Structure formats: structure tokens, C-alpha cells
mmCIF file of N, CA, C and O in Angstrom:
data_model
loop_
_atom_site.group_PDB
_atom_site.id
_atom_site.type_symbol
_atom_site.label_atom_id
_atom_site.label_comp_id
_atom_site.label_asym_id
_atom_site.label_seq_id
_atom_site.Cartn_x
_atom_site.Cartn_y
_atom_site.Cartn_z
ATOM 1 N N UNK A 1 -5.216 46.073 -3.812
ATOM 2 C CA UNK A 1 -4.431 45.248 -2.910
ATOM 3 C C UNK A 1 -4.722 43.765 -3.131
ATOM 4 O O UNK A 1 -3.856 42.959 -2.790
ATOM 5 N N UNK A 2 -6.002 43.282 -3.739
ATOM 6 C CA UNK A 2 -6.229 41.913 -3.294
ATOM 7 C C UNK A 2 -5.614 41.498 -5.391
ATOM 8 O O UNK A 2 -5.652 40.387 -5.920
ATOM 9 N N UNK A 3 -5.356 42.219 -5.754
ATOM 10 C CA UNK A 3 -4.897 41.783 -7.151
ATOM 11 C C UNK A 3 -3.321 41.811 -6.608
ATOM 12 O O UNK A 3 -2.605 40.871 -6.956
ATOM 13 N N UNK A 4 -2.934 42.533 -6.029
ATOM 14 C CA UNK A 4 -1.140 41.942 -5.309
ATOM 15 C C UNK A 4 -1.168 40.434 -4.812
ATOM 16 O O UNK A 4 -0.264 39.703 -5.217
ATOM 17 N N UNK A 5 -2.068 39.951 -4.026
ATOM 18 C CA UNK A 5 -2.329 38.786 -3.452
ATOM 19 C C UNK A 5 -2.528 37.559 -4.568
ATOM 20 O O UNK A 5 -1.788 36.591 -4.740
ATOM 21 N N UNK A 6 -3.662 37.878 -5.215
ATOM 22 C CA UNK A 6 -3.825 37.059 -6.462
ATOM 23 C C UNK A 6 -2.691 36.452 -7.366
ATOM 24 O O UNK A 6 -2.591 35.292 -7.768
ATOM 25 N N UNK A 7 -1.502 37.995 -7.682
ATOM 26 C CA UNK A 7 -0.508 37.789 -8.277
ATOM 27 C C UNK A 7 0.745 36.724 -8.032
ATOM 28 O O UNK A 7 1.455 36.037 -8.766
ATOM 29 N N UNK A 8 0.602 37.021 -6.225
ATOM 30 C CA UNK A 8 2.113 36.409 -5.523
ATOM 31 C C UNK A 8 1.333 34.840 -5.595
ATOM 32 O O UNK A 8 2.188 33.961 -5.703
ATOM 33 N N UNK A 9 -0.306 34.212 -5.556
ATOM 34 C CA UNK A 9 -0.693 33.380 -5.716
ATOM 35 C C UNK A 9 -0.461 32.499 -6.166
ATOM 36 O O UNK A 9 -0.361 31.358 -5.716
ATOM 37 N N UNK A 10 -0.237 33.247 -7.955
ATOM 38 C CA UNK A 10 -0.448 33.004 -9.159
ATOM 39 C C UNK A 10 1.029 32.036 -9.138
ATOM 40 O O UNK A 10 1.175 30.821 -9.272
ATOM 41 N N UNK A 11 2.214 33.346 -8.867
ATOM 42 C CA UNK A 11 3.301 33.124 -9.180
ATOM 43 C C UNK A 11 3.856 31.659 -7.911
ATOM 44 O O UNK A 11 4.366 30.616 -8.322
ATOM 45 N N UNK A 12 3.678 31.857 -6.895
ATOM 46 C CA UNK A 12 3.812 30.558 -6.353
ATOM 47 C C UNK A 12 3.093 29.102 -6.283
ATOM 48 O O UNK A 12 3.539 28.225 -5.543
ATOM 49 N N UNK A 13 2.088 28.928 -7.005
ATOM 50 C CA UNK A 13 1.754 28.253 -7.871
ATOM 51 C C UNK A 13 2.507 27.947 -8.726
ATOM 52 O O UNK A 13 2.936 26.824 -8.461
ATOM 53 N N UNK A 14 3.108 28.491 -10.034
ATOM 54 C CA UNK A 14 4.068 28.588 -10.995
ATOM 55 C C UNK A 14 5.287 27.583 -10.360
ATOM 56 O O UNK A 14 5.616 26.444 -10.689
ATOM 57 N N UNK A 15 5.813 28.487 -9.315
ATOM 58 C CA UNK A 15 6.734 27.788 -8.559
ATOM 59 C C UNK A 15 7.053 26.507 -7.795
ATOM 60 O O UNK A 15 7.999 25.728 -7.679
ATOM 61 N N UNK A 16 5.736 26.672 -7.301
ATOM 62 C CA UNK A 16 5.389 24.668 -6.828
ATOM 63 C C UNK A 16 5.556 23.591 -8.255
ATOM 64 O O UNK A 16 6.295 22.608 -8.313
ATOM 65 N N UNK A 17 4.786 24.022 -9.172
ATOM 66 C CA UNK A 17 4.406 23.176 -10.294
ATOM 67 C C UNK A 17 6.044 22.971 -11.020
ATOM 68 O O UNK A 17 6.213 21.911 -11.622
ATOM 69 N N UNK A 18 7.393 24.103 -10.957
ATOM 70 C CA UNK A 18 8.339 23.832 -11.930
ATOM 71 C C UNK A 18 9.210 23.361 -10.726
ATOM 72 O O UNK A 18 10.092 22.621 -11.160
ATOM 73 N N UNK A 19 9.304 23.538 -9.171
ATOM 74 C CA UNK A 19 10.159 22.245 -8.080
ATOM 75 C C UNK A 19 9.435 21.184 -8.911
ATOM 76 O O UNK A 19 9.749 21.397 -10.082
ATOM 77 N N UNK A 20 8.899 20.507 -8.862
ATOM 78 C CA UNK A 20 7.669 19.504 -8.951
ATOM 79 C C UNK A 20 8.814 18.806 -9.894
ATOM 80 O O UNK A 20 9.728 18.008 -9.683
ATOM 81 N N UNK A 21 8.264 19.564 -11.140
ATOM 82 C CA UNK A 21 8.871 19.022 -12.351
ATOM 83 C C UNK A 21 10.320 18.713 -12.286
ATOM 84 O O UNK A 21 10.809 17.666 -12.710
ATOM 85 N N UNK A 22 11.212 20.018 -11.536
ATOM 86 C CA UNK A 22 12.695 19.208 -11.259
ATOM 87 C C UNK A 22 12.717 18.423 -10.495
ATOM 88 O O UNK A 22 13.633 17.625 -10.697
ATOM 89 N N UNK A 23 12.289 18.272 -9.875
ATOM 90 C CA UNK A 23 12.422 16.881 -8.252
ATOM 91 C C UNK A 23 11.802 15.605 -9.324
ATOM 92 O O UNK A 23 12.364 14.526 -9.137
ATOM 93 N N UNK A 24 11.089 15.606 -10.040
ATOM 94 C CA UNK A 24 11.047 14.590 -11.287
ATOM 95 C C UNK A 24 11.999 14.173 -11.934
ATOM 96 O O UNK A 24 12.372 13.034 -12.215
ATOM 97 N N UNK A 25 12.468 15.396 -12.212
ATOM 98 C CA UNK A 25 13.527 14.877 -13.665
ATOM 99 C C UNK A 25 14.491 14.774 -12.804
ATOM 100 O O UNK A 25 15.316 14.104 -13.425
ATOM 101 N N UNK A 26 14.986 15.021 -11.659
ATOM 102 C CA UNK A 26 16.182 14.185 -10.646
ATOM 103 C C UNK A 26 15.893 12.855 -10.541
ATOM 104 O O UNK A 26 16.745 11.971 -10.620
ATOM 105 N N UNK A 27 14.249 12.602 -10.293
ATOM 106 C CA UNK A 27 14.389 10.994 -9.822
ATOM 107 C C UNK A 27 14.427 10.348 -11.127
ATOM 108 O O UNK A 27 14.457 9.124 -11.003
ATOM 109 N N UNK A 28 14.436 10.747 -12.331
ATOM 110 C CA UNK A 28 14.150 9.971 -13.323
ATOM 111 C C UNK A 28 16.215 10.092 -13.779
ATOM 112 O O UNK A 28 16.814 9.197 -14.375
ATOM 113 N N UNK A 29 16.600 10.876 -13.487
ATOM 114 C CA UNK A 29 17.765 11.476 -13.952
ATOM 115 C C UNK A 29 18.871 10.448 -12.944
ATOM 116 O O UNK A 29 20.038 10.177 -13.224
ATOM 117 N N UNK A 30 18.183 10.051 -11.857
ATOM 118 C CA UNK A 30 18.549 9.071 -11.401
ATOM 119 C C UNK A 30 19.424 7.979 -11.437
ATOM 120 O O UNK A 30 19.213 7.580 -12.582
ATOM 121 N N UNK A 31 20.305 7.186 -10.941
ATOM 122 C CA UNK A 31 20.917 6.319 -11.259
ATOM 123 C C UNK A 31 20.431 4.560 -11.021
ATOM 124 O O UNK A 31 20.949 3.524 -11.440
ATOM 125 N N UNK A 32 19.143 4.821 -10.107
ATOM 126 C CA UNK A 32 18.430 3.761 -9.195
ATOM 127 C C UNK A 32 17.527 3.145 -10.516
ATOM 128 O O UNK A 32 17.267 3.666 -11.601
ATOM 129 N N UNK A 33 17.148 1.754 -9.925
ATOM 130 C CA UNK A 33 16.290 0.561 -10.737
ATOM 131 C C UNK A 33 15.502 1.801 -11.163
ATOM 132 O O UNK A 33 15.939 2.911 -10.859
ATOM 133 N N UNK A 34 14.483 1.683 -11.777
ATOM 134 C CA UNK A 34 13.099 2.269 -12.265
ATOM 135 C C UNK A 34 12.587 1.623 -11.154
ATOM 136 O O UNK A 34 12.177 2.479 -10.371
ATOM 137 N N UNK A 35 12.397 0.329 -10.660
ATOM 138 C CA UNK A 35 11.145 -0.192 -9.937
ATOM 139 C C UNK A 35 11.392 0.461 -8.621
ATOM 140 O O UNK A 35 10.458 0.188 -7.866
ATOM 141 N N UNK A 36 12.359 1.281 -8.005
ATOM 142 C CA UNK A 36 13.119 1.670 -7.075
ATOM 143 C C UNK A 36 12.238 3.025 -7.107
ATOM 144 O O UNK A 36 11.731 3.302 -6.020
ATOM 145 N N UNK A 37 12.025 3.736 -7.957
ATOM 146 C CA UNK A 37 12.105 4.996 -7.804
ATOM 147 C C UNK A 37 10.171 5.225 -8.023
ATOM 148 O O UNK A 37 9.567 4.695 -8.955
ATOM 149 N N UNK A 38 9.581 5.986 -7.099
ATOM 150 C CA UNK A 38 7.573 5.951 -6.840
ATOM 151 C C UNK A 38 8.150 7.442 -6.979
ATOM 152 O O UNK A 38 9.180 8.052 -6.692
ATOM 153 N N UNK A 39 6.808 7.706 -7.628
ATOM 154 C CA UNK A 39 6.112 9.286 -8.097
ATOM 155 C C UNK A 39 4.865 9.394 -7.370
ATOM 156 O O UNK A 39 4.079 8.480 -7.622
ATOM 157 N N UNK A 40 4.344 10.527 -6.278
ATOM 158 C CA UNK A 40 2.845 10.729 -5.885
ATOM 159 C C UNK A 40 2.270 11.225 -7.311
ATOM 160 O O UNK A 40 2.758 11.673 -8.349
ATOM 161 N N UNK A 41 0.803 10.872 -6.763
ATOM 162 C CA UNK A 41 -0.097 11.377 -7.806
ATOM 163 C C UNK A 41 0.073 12.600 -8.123
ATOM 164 O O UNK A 41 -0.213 12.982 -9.258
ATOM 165 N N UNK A 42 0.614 13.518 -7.096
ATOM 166 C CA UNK A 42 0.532 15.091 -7.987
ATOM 167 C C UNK A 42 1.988 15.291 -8.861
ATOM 168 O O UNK A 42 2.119 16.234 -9.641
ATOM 169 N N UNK A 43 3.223 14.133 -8.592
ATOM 170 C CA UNK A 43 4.002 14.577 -9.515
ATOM 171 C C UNK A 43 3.838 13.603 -10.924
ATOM 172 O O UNK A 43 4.271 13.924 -12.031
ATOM 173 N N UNK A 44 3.356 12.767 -10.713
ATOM 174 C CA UNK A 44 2.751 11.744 -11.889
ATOM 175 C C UNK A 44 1.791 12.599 -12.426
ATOM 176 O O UNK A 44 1.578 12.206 -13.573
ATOM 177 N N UNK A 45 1.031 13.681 -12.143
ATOM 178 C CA UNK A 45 0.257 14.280 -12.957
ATOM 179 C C UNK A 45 0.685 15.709 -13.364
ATOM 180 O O UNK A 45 0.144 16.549 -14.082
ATOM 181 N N UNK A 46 1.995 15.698 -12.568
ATOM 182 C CA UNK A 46 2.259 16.952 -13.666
ATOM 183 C C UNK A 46 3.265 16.676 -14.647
ATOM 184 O O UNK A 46 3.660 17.436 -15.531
ATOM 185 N N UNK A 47 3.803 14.994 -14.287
ATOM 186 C CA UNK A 47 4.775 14.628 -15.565
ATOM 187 C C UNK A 47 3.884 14.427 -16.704
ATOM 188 O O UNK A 47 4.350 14.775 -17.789
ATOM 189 N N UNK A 48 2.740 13.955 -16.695
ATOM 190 C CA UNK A 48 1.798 13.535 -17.713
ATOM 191 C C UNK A 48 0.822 14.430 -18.218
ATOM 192 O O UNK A 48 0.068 14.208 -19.165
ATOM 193 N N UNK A 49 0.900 15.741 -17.332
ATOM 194 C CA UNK A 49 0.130 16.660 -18.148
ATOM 195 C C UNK A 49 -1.411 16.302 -18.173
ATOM 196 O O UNK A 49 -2.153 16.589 -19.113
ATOM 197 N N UNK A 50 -1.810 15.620 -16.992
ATOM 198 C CA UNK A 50 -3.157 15.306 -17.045
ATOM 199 C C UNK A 50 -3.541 15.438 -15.706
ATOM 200 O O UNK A 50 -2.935 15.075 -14.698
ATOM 201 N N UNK A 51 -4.403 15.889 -15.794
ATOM 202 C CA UNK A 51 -5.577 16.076 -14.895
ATOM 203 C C UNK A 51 -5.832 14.755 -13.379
ATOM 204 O O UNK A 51 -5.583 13.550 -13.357
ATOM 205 N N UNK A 52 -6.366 15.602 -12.380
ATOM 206 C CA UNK A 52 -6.675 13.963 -11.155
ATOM 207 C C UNK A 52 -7.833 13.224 -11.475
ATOM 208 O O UNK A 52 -8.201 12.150 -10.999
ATOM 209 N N UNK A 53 -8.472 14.068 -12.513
ATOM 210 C CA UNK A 53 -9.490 12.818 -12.942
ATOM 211 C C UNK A 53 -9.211 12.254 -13.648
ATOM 212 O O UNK A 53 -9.813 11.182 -13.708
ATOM 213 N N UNK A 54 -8.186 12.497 -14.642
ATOM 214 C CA UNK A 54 -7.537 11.608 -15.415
ATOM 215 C C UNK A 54 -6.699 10.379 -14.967
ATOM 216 O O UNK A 54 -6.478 9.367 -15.633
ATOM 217 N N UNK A 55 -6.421 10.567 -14.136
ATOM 218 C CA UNK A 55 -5.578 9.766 -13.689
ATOM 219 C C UNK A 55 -6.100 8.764 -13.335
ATOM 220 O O UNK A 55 -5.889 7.585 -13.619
ATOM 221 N N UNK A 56 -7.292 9.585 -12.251
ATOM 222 C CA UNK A 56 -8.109 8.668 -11.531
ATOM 223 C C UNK A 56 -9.139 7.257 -12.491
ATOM 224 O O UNK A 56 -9.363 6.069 -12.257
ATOM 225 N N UNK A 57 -9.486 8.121 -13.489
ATOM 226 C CA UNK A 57 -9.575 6.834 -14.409
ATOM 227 C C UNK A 57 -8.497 5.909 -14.981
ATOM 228 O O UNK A 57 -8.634 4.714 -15.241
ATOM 229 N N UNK A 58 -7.275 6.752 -15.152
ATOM 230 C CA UNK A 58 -6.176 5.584 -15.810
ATOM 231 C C UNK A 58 -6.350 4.372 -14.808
ATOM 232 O O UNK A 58 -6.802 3.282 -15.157
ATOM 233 N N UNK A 59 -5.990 4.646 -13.680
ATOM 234 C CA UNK A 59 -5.850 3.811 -12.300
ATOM 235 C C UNK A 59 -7.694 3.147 -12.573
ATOM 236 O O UNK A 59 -7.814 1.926 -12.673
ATOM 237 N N UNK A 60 -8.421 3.651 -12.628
ATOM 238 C CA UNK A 60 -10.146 2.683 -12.566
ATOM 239 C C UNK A 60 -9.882 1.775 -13.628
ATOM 240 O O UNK A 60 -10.398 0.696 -13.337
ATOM 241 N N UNK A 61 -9.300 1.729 -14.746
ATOM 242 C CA UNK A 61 -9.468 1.351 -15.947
ATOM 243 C C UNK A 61 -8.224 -0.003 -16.260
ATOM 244 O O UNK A 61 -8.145 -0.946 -17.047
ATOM 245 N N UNK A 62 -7.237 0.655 -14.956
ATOM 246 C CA UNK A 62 -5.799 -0.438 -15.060
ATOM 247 C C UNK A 62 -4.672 -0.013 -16.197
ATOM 248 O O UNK A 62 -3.692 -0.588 -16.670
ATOM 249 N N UNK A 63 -5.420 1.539 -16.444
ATOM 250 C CA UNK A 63 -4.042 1.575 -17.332
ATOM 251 C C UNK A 63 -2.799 1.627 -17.023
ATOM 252 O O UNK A 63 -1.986 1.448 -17.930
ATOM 253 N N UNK A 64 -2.374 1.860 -15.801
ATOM 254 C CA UNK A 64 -1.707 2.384 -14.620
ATOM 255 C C UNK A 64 -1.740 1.595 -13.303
ATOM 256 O O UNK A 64 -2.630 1.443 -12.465
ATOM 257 N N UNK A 65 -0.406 1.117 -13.400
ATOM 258 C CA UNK A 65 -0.924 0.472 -11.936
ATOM 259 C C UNK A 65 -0.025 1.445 -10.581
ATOM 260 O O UNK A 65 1.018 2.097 -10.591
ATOM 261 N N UNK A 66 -0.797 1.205 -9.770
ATOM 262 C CA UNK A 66 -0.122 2.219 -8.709
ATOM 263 C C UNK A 66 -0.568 1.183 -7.247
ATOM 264 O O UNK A 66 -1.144 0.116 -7.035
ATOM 265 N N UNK A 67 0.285 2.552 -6.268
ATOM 266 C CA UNK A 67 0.374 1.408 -4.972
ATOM 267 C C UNK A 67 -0.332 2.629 -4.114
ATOM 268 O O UNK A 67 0.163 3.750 -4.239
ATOM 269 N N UNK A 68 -1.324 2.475 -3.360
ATOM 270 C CA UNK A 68 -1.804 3.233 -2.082
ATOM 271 C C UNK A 68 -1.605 2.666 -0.879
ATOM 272 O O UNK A 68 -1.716 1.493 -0.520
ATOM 273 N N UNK A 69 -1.232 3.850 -0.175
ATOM 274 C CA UNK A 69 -0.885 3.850 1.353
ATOM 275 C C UNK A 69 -1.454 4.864 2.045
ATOM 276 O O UNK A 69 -1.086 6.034 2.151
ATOM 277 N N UNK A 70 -2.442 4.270 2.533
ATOM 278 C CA UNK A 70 -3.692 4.953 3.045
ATOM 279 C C UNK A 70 -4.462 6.275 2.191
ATOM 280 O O UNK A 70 -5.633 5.908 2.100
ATOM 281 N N UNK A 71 -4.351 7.450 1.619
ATOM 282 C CA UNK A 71 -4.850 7.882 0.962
ATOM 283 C C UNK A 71 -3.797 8.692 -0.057
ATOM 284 O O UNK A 71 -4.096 9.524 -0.913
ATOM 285 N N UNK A 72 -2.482 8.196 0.300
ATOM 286 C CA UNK A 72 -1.595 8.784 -0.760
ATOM 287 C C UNK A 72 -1.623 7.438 -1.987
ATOM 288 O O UNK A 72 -2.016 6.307 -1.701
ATOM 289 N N UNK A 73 -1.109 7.853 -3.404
ATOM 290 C CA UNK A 73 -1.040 7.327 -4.526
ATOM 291 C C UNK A 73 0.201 6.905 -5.162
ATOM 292 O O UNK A 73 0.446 7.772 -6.000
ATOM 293 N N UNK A 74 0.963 6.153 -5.183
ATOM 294 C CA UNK A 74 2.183 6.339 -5.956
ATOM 295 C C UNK A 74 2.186 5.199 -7.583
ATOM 296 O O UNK A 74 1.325 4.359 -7.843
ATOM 297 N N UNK A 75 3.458 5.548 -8.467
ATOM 298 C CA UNK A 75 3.341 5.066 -9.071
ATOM 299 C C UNK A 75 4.766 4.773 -9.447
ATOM 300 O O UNK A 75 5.654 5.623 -9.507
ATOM 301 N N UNK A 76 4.897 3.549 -9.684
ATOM 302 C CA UNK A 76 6.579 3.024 -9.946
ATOM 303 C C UNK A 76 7.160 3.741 -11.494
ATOM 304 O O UNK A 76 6.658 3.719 -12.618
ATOM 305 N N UNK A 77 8.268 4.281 -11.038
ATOM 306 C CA UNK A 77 8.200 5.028 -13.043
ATOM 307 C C UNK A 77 8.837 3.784 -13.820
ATOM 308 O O UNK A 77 9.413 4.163 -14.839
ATOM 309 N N UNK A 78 8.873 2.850 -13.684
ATOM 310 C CA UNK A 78 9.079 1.855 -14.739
ATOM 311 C C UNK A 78 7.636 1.290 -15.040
ATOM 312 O O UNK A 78 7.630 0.800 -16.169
ATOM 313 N N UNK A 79 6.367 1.189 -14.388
ATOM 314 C CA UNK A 79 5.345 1.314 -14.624
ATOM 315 C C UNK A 79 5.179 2.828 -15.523
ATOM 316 O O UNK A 79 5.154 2.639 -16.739
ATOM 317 N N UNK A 80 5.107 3.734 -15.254
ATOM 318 C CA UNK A 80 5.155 4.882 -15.845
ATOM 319 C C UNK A 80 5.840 5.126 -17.696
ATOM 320 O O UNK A 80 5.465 5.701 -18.718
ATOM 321 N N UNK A 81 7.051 4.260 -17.238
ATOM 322 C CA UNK A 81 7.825 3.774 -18.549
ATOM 323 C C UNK A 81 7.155 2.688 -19.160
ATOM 324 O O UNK A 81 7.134 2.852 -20.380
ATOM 325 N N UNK A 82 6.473 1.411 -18.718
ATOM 326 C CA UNK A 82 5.710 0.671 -19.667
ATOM 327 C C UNK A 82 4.321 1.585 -20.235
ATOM 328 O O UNK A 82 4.076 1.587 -21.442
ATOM 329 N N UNK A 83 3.386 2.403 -19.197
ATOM 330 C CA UNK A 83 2.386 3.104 -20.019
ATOM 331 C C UNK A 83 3.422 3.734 -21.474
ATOM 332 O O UNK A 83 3.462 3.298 -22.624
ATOM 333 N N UNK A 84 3.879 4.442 -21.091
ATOM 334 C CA UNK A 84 4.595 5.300 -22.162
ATOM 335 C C UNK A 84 4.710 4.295 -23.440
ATOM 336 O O UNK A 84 4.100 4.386 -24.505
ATOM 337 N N UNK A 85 5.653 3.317 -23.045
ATOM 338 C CA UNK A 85 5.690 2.478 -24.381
ATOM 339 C C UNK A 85 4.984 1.556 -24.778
ATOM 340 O O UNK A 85 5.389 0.983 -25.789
ATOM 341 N N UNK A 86 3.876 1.141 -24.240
ATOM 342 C CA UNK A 86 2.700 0.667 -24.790
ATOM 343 C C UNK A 86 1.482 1.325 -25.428
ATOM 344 O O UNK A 86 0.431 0.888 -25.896
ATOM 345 N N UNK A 87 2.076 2.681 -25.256
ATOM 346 C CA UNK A 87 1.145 3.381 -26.410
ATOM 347 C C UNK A 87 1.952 4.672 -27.244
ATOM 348 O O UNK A 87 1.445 5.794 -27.264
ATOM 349 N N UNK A 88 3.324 4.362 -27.957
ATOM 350 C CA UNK A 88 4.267 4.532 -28.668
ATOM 351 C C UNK A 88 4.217 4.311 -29.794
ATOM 352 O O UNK A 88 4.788 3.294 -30.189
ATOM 353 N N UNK A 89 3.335 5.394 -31.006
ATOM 354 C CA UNK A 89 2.962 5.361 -31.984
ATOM 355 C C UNK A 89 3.835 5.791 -32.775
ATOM 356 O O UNK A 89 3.876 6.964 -33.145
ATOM 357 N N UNK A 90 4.668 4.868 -33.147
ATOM 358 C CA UNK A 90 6.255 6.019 -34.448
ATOM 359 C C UNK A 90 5.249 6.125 -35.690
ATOM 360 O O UNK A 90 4.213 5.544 -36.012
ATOM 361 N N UNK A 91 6.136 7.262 -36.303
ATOM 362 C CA UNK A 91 4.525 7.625 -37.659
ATOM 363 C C UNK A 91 5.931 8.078 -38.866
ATOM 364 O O UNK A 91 5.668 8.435 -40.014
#
């Protein structure tokens, strides 16, 4: 029984993480400024595929600039769009 539980876990997990990702690609899919449109830290980290400690250093380090409001994180995706193309290696 507790491996049924684990499973429906598993799978709604799954499910949070791919809303996530579409409610992303809507705001990016967007018609609004870039400077218009803030990502929280948990959807900024599942667009980037990195980790909250990762992040948490991008933000210690300034790679990333973001705005806090009281203990939430956001990040402007035209900020999001300058990280991206300031480290845009064509090969």
C-alpha cells in the first residue's frame, strides 16, 4: 500500500514540475515587455535546470539579478534573457 502512495507522489510531482514549465512558456510566449513579465525562484529554476543552491549562488555572485519581497524571489526574464546571452558560446 505505501508503494501506491509513493507512486501517486512520484507522479504528481511530475505534474507540478510540467504546469510549471507551461505557465513558463505562456509567460515567455507572451506578448508583454520582457521587463513586464517576473518568474519565482521555483519557476526560474526549473527553466534553468538548476538547482536552489544554484541559484542561490547565481544571485550571491550577481550573476542574476532578482527582486525580493519578503521571502519570495523573482526574476525579470529579460534579466533571464541577458544571463542567457552573456554566456552564448556559438562553436
Amino acid at each position: 500500500m505505501n508503494n501506491f502512495y509513493d507512486d501517486a507522489e512520484k507522479i504528481l510531482k511530475r505534474l507540478d514540475e510540467q504546469v510549471a514549465l507551461i505557465v513558463a512558456q505562456m509567460k515567455i510566449g507572451s506578448k508583454l515587455d520582457p521587463e513586464d513579465i517576473f518568474f519565482d525562484n521555483q519557476e526560474f529554476m526549473q527553466l534553468m535546470n538548476i538547482s536552489k543552491r544554484t541559484a542561490q549562488e547565481w544571485r550571491n555572485k550577481k550573476i542574476i539579478l532578482c527582486s525580493q519581497v519578503g521571502n519570495k524571489i523573482y526574476y525579470r526574464l529579460s534579466d533571464i534573457q541577458k544571463l542567457l546571452n552573456d554566456n552564448y558560446n556559438s562553436k
